[in-house]
mmCIF file of C-alpha atoms and ligand atoms in Angstrom:
data_model
loop_
_atom_site.group_PDB
_atom_site.id
_atom_site.type_symbol
_atom_site.label_atom_id
_atom_site.label_comp_id
_atom_site.label_asym_id
_atom_site.label_seq_id
_atom_site.Cartn_x
_atom_site.Cartn_y
_atom_site.Cartn_z
ATOM 1 C CA MET A 1201 103.904 122.775 105.159
ATOM 2 C CA LYS A 1202 102.186 119.647 106.320
ATOM 3 C CA PHE A 1203 102.331 117.157 103.456
ATOM 4 C CA PRO A 1204 99.614 114.503 103.176
ATOM 5 C CA GLU A 1205 101.090 111.102 104.042
ATOM 6 C CA ARG A 1206 101.953 109.196 100.880
ATOM 7 C CA VAL A 1207 103.949 105.983 100.600
ATOM 8 C CA PHE A 1208 106.338 105.316 97.713
ATOM 9 C CA SER A 1209 108.662 102.374 97.180
ATOM 10 C CA GLY A 1210 109.965 100.160 94.376
ATOM 11 C CA MET A 1211 111.903 97.060 93.370
ATOM 12 C CA GLN A 1212 114.159 96.438 90.424
ATOM 13 C CA PRO A 1213 113.226 93.933 87.696
ATOM 14 C CA THR A 1214 116.753 92.554 87.724
ATOM 15 C CA GLY A 1215 115.654 88.985 88.360
ATOM 16 C CA SER A 1216 113.149 87.096 90.407
ATOM 17 C CA LEU A 1217 112.039 88.683 93.695
ATOM 18 C CA HIS A 1218 113.242 86.760 96.717
ATOM 19 C CA LEU A 1219 112.639 86.237 100.411
ATOM 20 C CA GLY A 1220 114.808 89.275 101.285
ATOM 21 C CA ASN A 1221 112.679 91.591 99.141
ATOM 22 C CA TYR A 1222 109.559 90.047 100.689
ATOM 23 C CA LEU A 1223 110.493 90.132 104.385
ATOM 24 C CA GLY A 1224 112.635 93.274 104.171
ATOM 25 C CA ALA A 1225 110.122 95.448 102.364
ATOM 26 C CA MET A 1226 107.067 93.900 100.784
ATOM 27 C CA VAL A 1227 105.371 92.656 103.954
ATOM 28 C CA GLN A 1228 105.492 96.257 105.163
ATOM 29 C CA TRP A 1229 104.169 97.530 101.814
ATOM 30 C CA ILE A 1230 101.188 95.196 102.094
ATOM 31 C CA GLU A 1231 100.487 96.379 105.647
ATOM 32 C CA MET A 1232 100.735 100.072 104.734
ATOM 33 C CA GLN A 1233 98.029 99.698 102.086
ATOM 34 C CA LYS A 1234 95.535 99.511 104.950
ATOM 35 C CA THR A 1235 96.400 102.927 106.302
ATOM 36 C CA HIS A 1236 98.017 104.968 103.503
ATOM 37 C CA GLU A 1237 97.803 106.062 99.915
ATOM 38 C CA CYS A 1238 100.517 103.837 98.377
ATOM 39 C CA ILE A 1239 102.478 103.966 95.135
ATOM 40 C CA TYR A 1240 104.551 100.873 94.324
ATOM 41 C CA CYS A 1241 106.816 100.995 91.323
ATOM 42 C CA VAL A 1242 108.715 98.429 89.251
ATOM 43 C CA VAL A 1243 111.884 100.460 88.829
ATOM 44 C CA ASP A 1244 112.970 99.485 85.324
ATOM 45 C CA LEU A 1245 115.049 102.668 84.823
ATOM 46 C CA HIS A 1246 117.090 101.615 87.850
ATOM 47 C CA ALA A 1247 117.427 98.084 86.478
ATOM 48 C CA ILE A 1248 119.317 99.224 83.353
ATOM 49 C CA THR A 1249 122.071 100.844 85.434
ATOM 50 C CA VAL A 1250 123.606 97.378 85.015
ATOM 51 C CA TRP A 1251 123.229 95.475 81.727
ATOM 52 C CA GLN A 1252 119.810 93.901 81.134
ATOM 53 C CA ASP A 1253 119.131 91.740 78.113
ATOM 54 C CA PRO A 1254 116.254 93.545 76.309
ATOM 55 C CA ALA A 1255 114.752 90.178 75.357
ATOM 56 C CA GLU A 1256 114.380 89.370 79.061
ATOM 57 C CA LEU A 1257 113.639 92.771 80.602
ATOM 58 C CA SER A 1258 109.956 93.031 79.703
ATOM 59 C CA ASP A 1259 109.364 89.543 81.072
ATOM 60 C CA ALA A 1260 111.178 90.520 84.286
ATOM 61 C CA ILE A 1261 109.002 93.666 84.625
ATOM 62 C CA ARG A 1262 105.847 91.532 84.297
ATOM 63 C CA ARG A 1263 107.227 88.927 86.709
ATOM 64 C CA VAL A 1264 107.910 91.542 89.417
ATOM 65 C CA THR A 1265 104.415 92.971 88.882
ATOM 66 C CA ALA A 1266 102.954 89.467 89.170
ATOM 67 C CA ALA A 1267 104.951 88.933 92.381
ATOM 68 C CA TYR A 1268 103.620 92.223 93.810
ATOM 69 C CA ILE A 1269 100.039 91.142 93.179
ATOM 70 C CA ALA A 1270 100.549 87.507 94.225
ATOM 71 C CA ALA A 1271 102.106 88.621 97.510
ATOM 72 C CA GLY A 1272 99.127 90.822 98.346
ATOM 73 C CA LEU A 1273 99.436 94.262 96.729
ATOM 74 C CA ASP A 1274 96.069 95.341 95.426
ATOM 75 C CA PRO A 1275 96.265 97.207 92.089
ATOM 76 C CA LYS A 1276 92.906 98.864 92.731
ATOM 77 C CA ARG A 1277 93.744 100.200 96.154
ATOM 78 C CA SER A 1278 97.397 101.047 95.442
ATOM 79 C CA ILE A 1279 99.085 102.388 92.328
ATOM 80 C CA LEU A 1280 101.253 99.694 90.686
ATOM 81 C CA PHE A 1281 103.238 100.726 87.610
ATOM 82 C CA ASN A 1282 106.609 100.587 85.893
ATOM 83 C CA GLN A 1283 108.838 103.616 86.210
ATOM 84 C CA SER A 1284 109.720 104.158 82.520
ATOM 85 C CA GLN A 1285 106.050 104.852 81.661
ATOM 86 C CA VAL A 1286 106.107 108.048 83.743
ATOM 87 C CA SER A 1287 108.590 110.564 82.325
ATOM 88 C CA ALA A 1288 108.613 112.685 85.516
ATOM 89 C CA HIS A 1289 111.093 110.208 87.079
ATOM 90 C CA ALA A 1290 113.774 110.818 84.459
ATOM 91 C CA GLU A 1291 113.074 114.571 84.232
ATOM 92 C CA LEU A 1292 113.277 115.167 87.973
ATOM 93 C CA ALA A 1293 116.324 112.907 88.242
ATOM 94 C CA TRP A 1294 118.182 115.189 85.811
ATOM 95 C CA ILE A 1295 117.338 118.238 87.904
ATOM 96 C CA PHE A 1296 118.509 116.362 91.018
ATOM 97 C CA ASN A 1297 121.761 115.451 89.198
ATOM 98 C CA CYS A 1298 122.325 119.188 89.223
ATOM 99 C CA VAL A 1299 121.303 119.607 92.894
ATOM 100 C CA ALA A 1300 123.197 116.677 94.472
ATOM 101 C CA ARG A 1301 126.940 117.084 95.036
ATOM 102 C CA LEU A 1302 129.662 114.715 93.825
ATOM 103 C CA GLY A 1303 130.935 114.394 97.382
ATOM 104 C CA TRP A 1304 127.555 113.068 98.507
ATOM 105 C CA LEU A 1305 127.458 110.373 95.830
ATOM 106 C CA ASN A 1306 131.077 109.412 96.474
ATOM 107 C CA ARG A 1307 130.036 108.225 99.918
ATOM 108 C CA MET A 1308 127.369 105.776 98.680
ATOM 109 C CA THR A 1309 128.388 102.274 99.746
ATOM 110 C CA GLN A 1310 126.008 100.489 97.337
ATOM 111 C CA PHE A 1311 127.817 102.012 94.350
ATOM 112 C CA LYS A 1312 131.155 100.870 95.762
ATOM 113 C CA GLU A 1313 129.793 97.341 96.300
ATOM 114 C CA LYS A 1314 128.098 97.069 92.911
ATOM 115 C CA ALA A 1315 130.872 98.715 90.869
ATOM 116 C CA GLY A 1316 133.502 96.625 92.675
ATOM 117 C CA LYS A 1317 137.082 96.897 91.485
ATOM 118 C CA ASP A 1318 136.132 97.790 87.912
ATOM 119 C CA ARG A 1319 134.803 101.221 88.880
ATOM 120 C CA GLU A 1320 135.966 102.949 85.688
ATOM 121 C CA ASN A 1321 133.751 100.625 83.722
ATOM 122 C CA ALA A 1322 130.558 101.146 85.789
ATOM 123 C CA SER A 1323 127.744 103.058 84.077
ATOM 124 C CA VAL A 1324 127.154 106.711 84.937
ATOM 125 C CA GLY A 1325 123.590 105.606 85.719
ATOM 126 C CA LEU A 1326 124.813 103.279 88.465
ATOM 127 C CA TYR A 1327 126.673 106.184 90.036
ATOM 128 C CA ALA A 1328 123.675 108.539 89.810
ATOM 129 C CA TYR A 1329 121.227 105.795 90.949
ATOM 130 C CA PRO A 1330 120.456 107.498 94.308
ATOM 131 C CA ASN A 1331 119.450 110.733 92.524
ATOM 132 C CA LEU A 1332 116.916 108.790 90.455
ATOM 133 C CA MET A 1333 115.651 107.163 93.647
ATOM 134 C CA ALA A 1334 115.176 110.602 95.214
ATOM 135 C CA ALA A 1335 113.255 111.663 92.100
ATOM 136 C CA ASP A 1336 111.045 108.548 92.291
ATOM 137 C CA ILE A 1337 109.905 109.475 95.772
ATOM 138 C CA LEU A 1338 109.766 113.240 95.454
ATOM 139 C CA ALA A 1339 107.938 113.338 92.098
ATOM 140 C CA TYR A 1340 104.968 112.266 94.236
ATOM 141 C CA ARG A 1341 106.066 114.262 97.272
ATOM 142 C CA GLY A 1342 106.257 110.884 98.993
ATOM 143 C CA THR A 1343 106.517 111.107 102.770
ATOM 144 C CA HIS A 1344 107.068 107.467 103.815
ATOM 145 C CA VAL A 1345 109.363 104.929 102.157
ATOM 146 C CA PRO A 1346 109.238 101.323 103.402
ATOM 147 C CA VAL A 1347 112.577 99.667 102.496
ATOM 148 C CA GLY A 1348 115.120 97.140 103.745
ATOM 149 C CA GLU A 1349 118.090 98.278 105.791
ATOM 150 C CA ASP A 1350 120.406 98.416 102.752
ATOM 151 C CA GLN A 1351 118.494 101.427 101.402
ATOM 152 C CA LYS A 1352 118.901 103.613 104.497
ATOM 153 C CA GLN A 1353 121.853 105.577 103.097
ATOM 154 C CA HIS A 1354 120.015 106.309 99.827
ATOM 155 C CA LEU A 1355 117.036 107.605 101.804
ATOM 156 C CA GLU A 1356 119.301 109.945 103.754
ATOM 157 C CA LEU A 1357 120.586 111.274 100.444
ATOM 158 C CA ALA A 1358 117.007 111.810 99.205
ATOM 159 C CA ARG A 1359 116.377 113.883 102.334
ATOM 160 C CA ASP A 1360 119.513 115.939 101.675
ATOM 161 C CA ILE A 1361 118.464 116.541 98.070
ATOM 162 C CA ALA A 1362 114.961 117.633 99.129
ATOM 163 C CA GLN A 1363 116.442 120.037 101.649
ATOM 164 C CA LYS A 1364 119.009 121.498 99.245
ATOM 165 C CA PHE A 1365 116.362 122.009 96.544
ATOM 166 C CA ASN A 1366 114.163 123.779 99.110
ATOM 167 C CA ASN A 1367 117.105 125.970 100.203
ATOM 168 C CA ASP A 1368 118.505 126.727 96.722
ATOM 169 C CA PHE A 1369 115.119 127.764 95.320
ATOM 170 C CA ARG A 1370 113.537 129.180 98.456
ATOM 171 C CA LYS A 1371 112.706 132.572 96.884
ATOM 172 C CA GLU A 1372 111.078 130.952 93.829
ATOM 173 C CA ILE A 1373 109.226 128.424 95.965
ATOM 174 C CA VAL A 1374 107.691 131.245 98.016
ATOM 175 C CA ALA A 1375 106.885 133.162 94.814
ATOM 176 C CA ALA A 1376 105.088 130.035 93.523
ATOM 177 C CA GLY A 1377 102.739 130.309 96.505
ATOM 178 C CA HIS A 1378 104.411 128.023 99.076
ATOM 179 C CA ASP A 1379 104.642 130.604 101.851
ATOM 180 C CA ASP A 1380 106.871 128.523 104.123
ATOM 181 C CA GLY A 1381 109.426 128.046 101.308
ATOM 182 C CA ILE A 1382 109.136 124.264 101.435
ATOM 183 C CA PHE A 1383 108.374 122.451 98.196
ATOM 184 C CA PHE A 1384 109.556 118.916 98.875
ATOM 185 C CA PRO A 1385 108.937 116.934 102.093
ATOM 186 C CA GLN A 1386 111.712 115.076 103.897
ATOM 187 C CA PRO A 1387 110.824 111.447 103.102
ATOM 188 C CA GLU A 1388 111.050 109.129 106.079
ATOM 189 C CA PRO A 1389 112.540 105.643 105.772
ATOM 190 C CA ILE A 1390 110.310 102.952 107.302
ATOM 191 C CA ILE A 1391 112.637 100.063 108.082
ATOM 192 C CA GLU A 1392 110.185 97.912 109.978
ATOM 193 C CA GLY A 1393 109.751 94.782 107.882
ATOM 194 C CA PRO A 1394 109.797 91.527 109.884
ATOM 195 C CA ALA A 1395 113.475 91.085 108.877
ATOM 196 C CA ALA A 1396 115.264 94.198 107.653
ATOM 197 C CA ARG A 1397 118.261 92.256 106.320
ATOM 198 C CA ILE A 1398 118.067 88.678 105.053
ATOM 199 C CA MET A 1399 121.406 87.113 104.200
ATOM 200 C CA SER A 1400 122.443 84.665 101.470
ATOM 201 C CA LEU A 1401 121.756 80.995 102.211
ATOM 202 C CA ARG A 1402 125.293 80.220 101.013
ATOM 203 C CA ASP A 1403 127.132 82.918 102.965
ATOM 204 C CA GLY A 1404 125.653 84.507 106.083
ATOM 205 C CA THR A 1405 127.826 87.609 105.686
ATOM 206 C CA ARG A 1406 126.403 88.659 102.281
ATOM 207 C CA LYS A 1407 122.864 89.920 101.709
ATOM 208 C CA MET A 1408 120.423 87.754 99.795
ATOM 209 C CA SER A 1409 120.378 89.265 96.328
ATOM 210 C CA LYS A 1410 118.713 88.773 92.932
ATOM 211 C CA SER A 1411 122.015 89.135 91.144
ATOM 212 C CA ASP A 1412 123.917 86.502 93.161
ATOM 213 C CA PRO A 1413 125.044 83.978 90.505
ATOM 214 C CA SER A 1414 124.062 81.060 92.780
ATOM 215 C CA ASP A 1415 120.322 80.363 92.742
ATOM 216 C CA LEU A 1416 120.862 78.310 95.905
ATOM 217 C CA SER A 1417 121.741 81.550 97.723
ATOM 218 C CA ARG A 1418 118.137 82.755 97.715
ATOM 219 C CA ILE A 1419 114.543 81.582 97.936
ATOM 220 C CA ASN A 1420 112.708 83.154 95.010
ATOM 221 C CA LEU A 1421 109.065 84.079 95.454
ATOM 222 C CA SER A 1422 108.422 82.092 92.270
ATOM 223 C CA ASP A 1423 110.034 78.880 93.624
ATOM 224 C CA ASP A 1424 107.793 75.850 93.994
ATOM 225 C CA ALA A 1425 107.579 73.712 97.149
ATOM 226 C CA ASP A 1426 110.371 71.320 96.042
ATOM 227 C CA ALA A 1427 112.783 74.136 95.221
ATOM 228 C CA ILE A 1428 112.092 75.900 98.541
ATOM 229 C CA ALA A 1429 112.624 72.694 100.566
ATOM 230 C CA LYS A 1430 115.819 71.846 98.650
ATOM 231 C CA LYS A 1431 117.304 75.317 99.199
ATOM 232 C CA VAL A 1432 116.575 75.218 102.930
ATOM 233 C CA GLN A 1433 118.122 71.730 103.199
ATOM 234 C CA LYS A 1434 121.238 72.884 101.333
ATOM 235 C CA ALA A 1435 121.594 76.165 103.262
ATOM 236 C CA LYS A 1436 125.052 76.595 104.780
ATOM 237 C CA THR A 1437 125.212 75.981 108.553
ATOM 238 C CA ASP A 1438 127.842 75.161 111.176
ATOM 239 C CA PRO A 1439 128.256 71.874 113.072
ATOM 240 C CA GLU A 1440 126.938 73.084 116.477
ATOM 241 C CA PRO A 1441 123.321 72.620 117.643
ATOM 242 C CA LEU A 1442 121.213 75.781 117.912
ATOM 243 C CA PRO A 1443 121.860 77.892 121.015
ATOM 244 C CA SER A 1444 119.138 78.488 123.593
ATOM 245 C CA GLU A 1445 119.826 82.221 123.907
ATOM 246 C CA GLU A 1446 119.940 84.919 121.217
ATOM 247 C CA ALA A 1447 123.436 85.965 122.317
ATOM 248 C CA GLY A 1448 124.626 82.511 121.194
ATOM 249 C CA LEU A 1449 123.820 83.466 117.576
ATOM 250 C CA GLU A 1450 126.208 86.411 117.646
ATOM 251 C CA PRO A 1451 129.293 84.784 116.074
ATOM 252 C CA ARG A 1452 127.246 82.416 113.865
ATOM 253 C CA PRO A 1453 125.947 84.386 110.839
ATOM 254 C CA GLU A 1454 124.320 81.428 109.038
ATOM 255 C CA ALA A 1455 122.506 80.197 112.153
ATOM 256 C CA ASP A 1456 121.447 83.751 112.945
ATOM 257 C CA ASN A 1457 120.061 84.189 109.419
ATOM 258 C CA LEU A 1458 118.032 80.953 109.430
ATOM 259 C CA VAL A 1459 116.597 81.656 112.883
ATOM 260 C CA GLY A 1460 115.764 85.217 111.720
ATOM 261 C CA ILE A 1461 113.982 83.866 108.626
ATOM 262 C CA TYR A 1462 111.997 81.373 110.717
ATOM 263 C CA ALA A 1463 111.040 84.102 113.205
ATOM 264 C CA ALA A 1464 109.951 86.516 110.455
ATOM 265 C CA LEU A 1465 107.884 83.880 108.636
ATOM 266 C CA ALA A 1466 106.247 82.690 111.868
ATOM 267 C CA GLY A 1467 105.627 86.220 113.170
ATOM 268 C CA ASN A 1468 107.765 85.445 116.264
ATOM 269 C CA THR A 1469 110.955 86.795 117.780
ATOM 270 C CA LYS A 1470 114.294 84.987 117.490
ATOM 271 C CA ALA A 1471 114.177 84.405 121.256
ATOM 272 C CA GLN A 1472 110.852 82.586 120.892
ATOM 273 C CA VAL A 1473 112.253 80.413 118.086
ATOM 274 C CA LEU A 1474 115.286 79.514 120.221
ATOM 275 C CA CYS A 1475 113.012 78.693 123.117
ATOM 276 C CA GLU A 1476 111.504 75.985 120.927
ATOM 277 C CA TYR A 1477 114.576 74.818 118.968
ATOM 278 C CA GLY A 1478 117.547 75.674 121.253
ATOM 279 C CA GLY A 1479 119.796 72.627 121.712
ATOM 280 C CA GLN A 1480 118.434 70.897 118.578
ATOM 281 C CA GLN A 1481 120.430 69.924 115.499
ATOM 282 C CA PHE A 1482 120.086 71.833 112.229
ATOM 283 C CA SER A 1483 118.610 68.739 110.548
ATOM 284 C CA THR A 1484 115.499 69.042 112.781
ATOM 285 C CA PHE A 1485 115.327 72.828 112.550
ATOM 286 C CA LYS A 1486 115.758 72.904 108.764
ATOM 287 C CA LYS A 1487 112.877 70.464 108.348
ATOM 288 C CA ALA A 1488 110.585 72.767 110.350
ATOM 289 C CA LEU A 1489 111.861 75.833 108.486
ATOM 290 C CA ALA A 1490 111.297 74.187 105.098
ATOM 291 C CA GLU A 1491 107.715 73.319 106.055
ATOM 292 C CA LEU A 1492 107.009 76.848 107.264
ATOM 293 C CA ALA A 1493 108.601 78.455 104.195
ATOM 294 C CA VAL A 1494 106.648 76.201 101.837
ATOM 295 C CA THR A 1495 103.373 76.992 103.634
ATOM 296 C CA ARG A 1496 103.992 80.739 103.432
ATOM 297 C CA LEU A 1497 105.651 81.028 100.014
ATOM 298 C CA ALA A 1498 104.517 78.213 97.705
ATOM 299 C CA PRO A 1499 101.010 79.755 97.249
ATOM 300 C CA ILE A 1500 102.681 83.020 96.154
ATOM 301 C CA GLY A 1501 104.764 81.114 93.575
ATOM 302 C CA ALA A 1502 101.684 79.350 92.217
ATOM 303 C CA GLU A 1503 99.825 82.667 91.912
ATOM 304 C CA ILE A 1504 102.795 84.258 90.081
ATOM 305 C CA ASP A 1505 102.652 81.411 87.532
ATOM 306 C CA ARG A 1506 98.921 81.892 87.103
ATOM 307 C CA LEU A 1507 99.277 85.650 86.546
ATOM 308 C CA MET A 1508 102.222 85.247 84.168
ATOM 309 C CA ALA A 1509 100.064 83.121 81.885
ATOM 310 C CA ASP A 1510 98.075 86.287 81.066
ATOM 311 C CA PRO A 1511 100.595 89.051 80.196
ATOM 312 C CA ALA A 1512 97.896 91.288 78.655
ATOM 313 C CA THR A 1513 96.197 91.638 82.043
ATOM 314 C CA ILE A 1514 99.511 92.544 83.727
ATOM 315 C CA ASP A 1515 100.212 95.140 81.001
ATOM 316 C CA ALA A 1516 96.733 96.624 81.520
ATOM 317 C CA ILE A 1517 97.362 96.918 85.274
ATOM 318 C CA LEU A 1518 100.676 98.699 84.588
ATOM 319 C CA ALA A 1519 99.015 101.035 82.059
ATOM 320 C CA ASP A 1520 96.270 101.943 84.540
ATOM 321 C CA GLY A 1521 98.800 102.467 87.356
ATOM 322 C CA SER A 1522 101.003 104.613 85.097
ATOM 323 C CA ALA A 1523 98.079 106.877 84.182
ATOM 324 C CA ARG A 1524 97.233 107.329 87.875
ATOM 325 C CA ALA A 1525 100.900 107.963 88.718
ATOM 326 C CA ARG A 1526 101.222 110.535 85.923
ATOM 327 C CA ALA A 1527 98.161 112.381 87.237
ATOM 328 C CA ILE A 1528 100.061 112.979 90.512
ATOM 329 C CA ALA A 1529 103.588 113.534 89.186
ATOM 330 C CA GLU A 1530 102.904 115.804 86.210
ATOM 331 C CA PRO A 1531 101.522 118.781 88.199
ATOM 332 C CA VAL A 1532 104.495 118.468 90.598
ATOM 333 C CA MET A 1533 106.865 118.487 87.624
ATOM 334 C CA ARG A 1534 105.178 121.542 86.105
ATOM 335 C CA GLU A 1535 105.764 123.444 89.340
ATOM 336 C CA VAL A 1536 109.368 122.238 89.552
ATOM 337 C CA LYS A 1537 110.024 123.544 86.029
ATOM 338 C CA GLU A 1538 108.539 126.911 86.930
ATOM 339 C CA ILE A 1539 110.585 127.107 90.141
ATOM 340 C CA VAL A 1540 113.819 126.255 88.297
ATOM 341 C CA GLY A 1541 113.038 128.892 85.665
ATOM 342 C CA PHE A 1542 112.272 126.779 82.608
ATOM 343 C CA ILE A 1543 109.749 127.925 79.993
ATOM 344 C CA HIS A 1544 107.117 125.266 79.504
ATOM 345 C CA SER A 1545 103.774 125.083 77.793
HETATM 346 N N1 AQP B 78 118.504 90.710 101.523
HETATM 347 C C1 AQP B 78 117.597 91.636 101.791
HETATM 348 N N2 AQP B 78 117.081 91.740 103.041
HETATM 349 C C2 AQP B 78 116.137 92.687 103.312
HETATM 350 N N3 AQP B 78 115.669 93.553 102.396
HETATM 351 C C3 AQP B 78 116.147 93.476 101.142
HETATM 352 N N4 AQP B 78 115.891 94.166 100.014
HETATM 353 C C4 AQP B 78 116.649 93.684 99.008
HETATM 354 N N5 AQP B 78 117.421 92.680 99.459
HETATM 355 C C5 AQP B 78 117.132 92.520 100.778
HETATM 356 C C6 AQP B 78 114.916 95.243 99.932
HETATM 357 O O1 AQP B 78 114.078 94.991 98.801
HETATM 358 C C7 AQP B 78 113.722 96.224 98.197
HETATM 359 C C8 AQP B 78 113.939 96.188 96.730
HETATM 360 O O2 AQP B 78 115.289 96.000 96.418
HETATM 361 P P1 AQP B 78 115.756 96.276 94.920
HETATM 362 O O3 AQP B 78 115.030 95.417 93.979
HETATM 363 O O4 AQP B 78 115.701 97.721 94.621
HETATM 364 O O5 AQP B 78 117.237 95.930 94.835
HETATM 365 P P2 AQP B 78 118.315 95.590 95.839
HETATM 366 O O6 AQP B 78 118.123 96.219 97.167
HETATM 367 O O7 AQP B 78 119.604 95.926 95.192
HETATM 368 O O8 AQP B 78 118.033 94.046 95.945
HETATM 369 P P3 AQP B 78 118.795 92.893 95.290
HETATM 370 O O9 AQP B 78 117.986 91.679 95.368
HETATM 371 O O10 AQP B 78 120.171 92.808 95.877
HETATM 372 O O11 AQP B 78 118.854 93.261 93.761
HETATM 373 P P4 AQP B 78 120.094 93.323 92.798
HETATM 374 O O12 AQP B 78 120.780 92.010 92.964
HETATM 375 O O13 AQP B 78 119.520 93.531 91.444
HETATM 376 O O14 AQP B 78 120.936 94.452 93.257
HETATM 377 C C9 AQP B 78 114.504 97.312 98.898
HETATM 378 O O15 AQP B 78 113.646 97.941 99.832
HETATM 379 C C10 AQP B 78 115.583 96.578 99.624
HETATM 380 O O16 AQP B 78 115.952 97.237 100.812
#
């Protein structure tokens, strides 16, 4: 079956969105609105796989929604909503818990990284996180998923789950009227943001992350001009001037990261950036980077603040998006229940 192209992606309200989320995924999301039907979710069910203070979670959900809109997602053109308002995500995730194999989940590197040494104490939700992600996409029969590089393995798992469901229930799928026996599409990862992997400003070997305890490790989309400039100035570097060739960045993760950020924000390649700044000291380069980052990001921060002053409007946008999301996911879920053999009314 040829599925109509539909984009699905999401971000967790586990803190303030940062430059990595923006350059790794969101820039691509904004672009895809022009050509595709897009569904962008604030994945609050995913967020609680690690502890979230309930007093802060609703604010974080609104803040991520505000960041989506401030960065350029249009709630009229695209569907913007929070995951927990559409029950199909949790229902389909349970069915996928019974389709996916333990061996598949055991290979997931994100679980290993996030659970760390205290694996026994990690939540079952954190372990089953990729099954919920597969459900997020497939509840809408999503075909394209713009994400950063770190999500590639989870997308491969979503494809495996879709295929196993189609194989396991082939007879029932055909009986339900899908003559080719295919119910779910194989969602394609789109890893084409201007920088698929942005690293921490404090350690060029670790990815920039919302949950890094050091706020200096990331540029938040809600940071004002002073905070952005300060973080760029304090970013870890090495004592050498910038190289003139890209190959010279190879053993220098912090330099590589800052040049990559500059290139992505300027819409250039790293080679072009080095053409201009090769041989110069970091003090000069950081000044230029701070100016560029402030120009691109400070207006987004100001717009987030403006939107956050009116939570009722954000809640109304999420309610509208949830209703539109439900209208797509509920018929899919009804068919899934029939295929699996459940009685439903
Ligand atoms: N550093 C990054 N570089 C490029 N892309 C990134 N993404 C995240 N960090 C980077 C992309 O942003 C999207 C949403 O990510 P998420 O909110 O689901 O959570 P995450 O990937 O786990 O990001 P964080 O910031 O590290 O969150 P915490 O700290 O809560 O785990 C995804 O498309 C991701 O690829």
